[in-house]
């Protein structure tokens, strides 16, 4: 699988460890993040990965900042992106199984590396359960400004 990864200055070390972990499992990883520890704006890196996912230049994306919240919110501003901000493996699995999320976000200040690996594994190994498509269709209508009931 071809995975895009991005991060801000807070998550440089976590990004490098997750990138190496993914590559050790045979994945191709394209790095859209920063390697600098100088203050950086997480929306830039979240958007870079999200745009690559939306354009199908990568299969999916992982973004990391201090909490995962800001970079995940940035990714979700890109049309076609469903980025789940997770800090536990069950939520990461359900993000794919129920919401078919094409991106995962987490925080380098929230989870340690072993939990981060579990998040990645649960999310990548989960399969979307098609019975939930009706809910994704409703989300898409909301994104277009349509009413839902």
XYZ file of C-alpha atoms in Angstrom:
149
model
C 0.000 0.000 0.000
C 1.155 3.551 -0.726
C 0.677 5.724 2.366
C 1.155 9.462 2.696
C 2.412 10.730 6.047
C 2.617 14.248 7.392
C 3.477 16.012 10.626
C 4.318 19.284 12.279
C 7.396 20.130 14.347
C 6.046 18.453 17.501
C 5.692 15.077 15.783
C 8.977 14.732 13.880
C 10.254 11.825 15.990
C 6.897 10.004 15.968
C 6.606 10.454 12.196
C 10.059 8.988 11.605
C 9.284 5.959 13.784
C 5.889 5.337 12.138
C 7.367 5.797 8.671
C 10.059 3.205 9.420
C 7.444 0.885 10.940
C 5.258 1.095 7.835
C 8.220 0.518 5.527
C 9.264 -2.514 7.588
C 5.820 -3.962 6.835
C 6.353 -3.499 3.094
C 4.390 -0.280 2.575
C 5.599 2.573 0.383
C 5.543 5.843 2.325
C 5.608 9.334 0.872
C 6.587 11.932 3.455
C 4.733 15.250 3.220
C 5.768 16.422 6.692
C 8.536 18.496 8.149
C 11.797 17.199 9.567
C 12.449 20.475 11.349
C 11.754 21.043 15.013
C 11.237 24.758 14.383
C 7.601 25.828 14.838
C 5.549 24.817 11.809
C 1.900 25.230 10.895
C 0.091 21.877 11.026
C -2.628 22.862 8.494
C 0.010 22.934 5.753
C 1.058 19.327 6.378
C -2.448 18.021 6.965
C -3.549 19.583 3.676
C -0.565 18.201 1.754
C -1.372 14.647 2.736
C -5.124 15.127 2.288
C -4.712 16.551 -1.206
C -2.528 13.584 -2.173
C -5.162 11.165 -0.830
C -8.013 13.008 -2.569
C -6.067 13.014 -5.853
C -5.323 9.292 -5.421
C -1.563 9.905 -5.507
C -1.443 7.759 -2.341
C -3.905 5.143 -1.098
C -4.444 6.684 2.332
C -2.842 9.075 4.775
C -1.585 9.378 8.331
C -1.064 12.768 9.968
C 0.470 13.556 13.345
C 0.734 16.723 15.433
C 0.778 17.312 19.185
C -2.777 16.111 19.789
C -3.794 14.980 16.304
C -6.745 17.347 16.490
C -5.457 20.326 14.514
C -3.838 18.374 11.716
C -6.877 16.096 11.492
C -9.219 19.088 11.261
C -7.043 20.537 8.503
C -7.183 17.269 6.561
C -10.967 17.158 6.897
C -11.242 20.536 5.130
C -10.159 18.884 1.872
C -13.134 17.552 -0.141
C -13.296 13.771 -0.205
C -11.362 13.289 3.021
C -12.641 11.491 6.088
C -9.889 11.765 8.673
C -10.447 10.149 12.070
C -8.620 11.565 15.071
C -7.919 8.556 17.296
C -6.065 7.719 20.473
C -7.247 4.145 21.008
C -7.060 1.089 18.730
C -10.797 0.321 18.817
C -11.673 3.776 17.480
C -9.028 3.440 14.771
C -10.523 0.125 13.636
C -14.065 1.515 13.684
C -12.927 4.588 11.743
C -12.323 2.293 8.778
C -14.974 -0.376 9.449
C -17.890 2.019 9.964
C -16.762 5.321 8.439
C -14.367 4.196 5.680
C -11.914 6.876 6.797
C -9.139 7.394 4.288
C -6.939 9.211 6.779
C -5.889 8.678 10.377
C -4.671 11.367 12.781
C -3.152 11.016 16.227
C -1.121 13.018 18.681
C 2.557 12.584 19.466
C 1.888 14.124 22.880
C -1.121 11.871 23.473
C 0.001 8.352 22.549
C 3.323 6.576 22.797
C 4.939 4.789 19.905
C 3.529 1.345 20.752
C -0.043 2.663 20.889
C 0.614 4.597 17.677
C 1.660 1.351 15.979
C -1.523 -0.316 17.244
C -3.617 2.556 15.871
C -1.966 2.228 12.483
C -2.321 -1.570 12.395
C -5.972 -1.591 13.459
C -6.869 1.098 10.941
C -4.937 -0.389 8.019
C -6.147 -3.935 8.674
C -9.819 -3.062 9.086
C -12.288 -3.515 6.251
C -15.151 -1.141 5.508
C -18.514 -2.718 6.256
C -20.695 -1.734 3.284
C -23.865 -1.638 5.409
C -22.654 1.738 6.695
C -22.587 3.341 3.227
C -25.983 4.968 3.786
C -24.457 7.032 6.599
C -21.515 8.072 4.452
C -23.982 9.170 1.781
C -25.700 11.352 4.389
C -22.353 12.874 5.366
C -21.695 13.637 1.713
C -25.041 15.426 1.445
C -24.120 17.515 4.491
C -20.787 18.401 2.890
C -22.698 19.705 -0.133
C -24.962 21.817 2.067
C -27.979 19.601 1.479
C -30.600 18.877 4.126
C -30.790 15.398 5.623
C -33.412 13.706 7.726
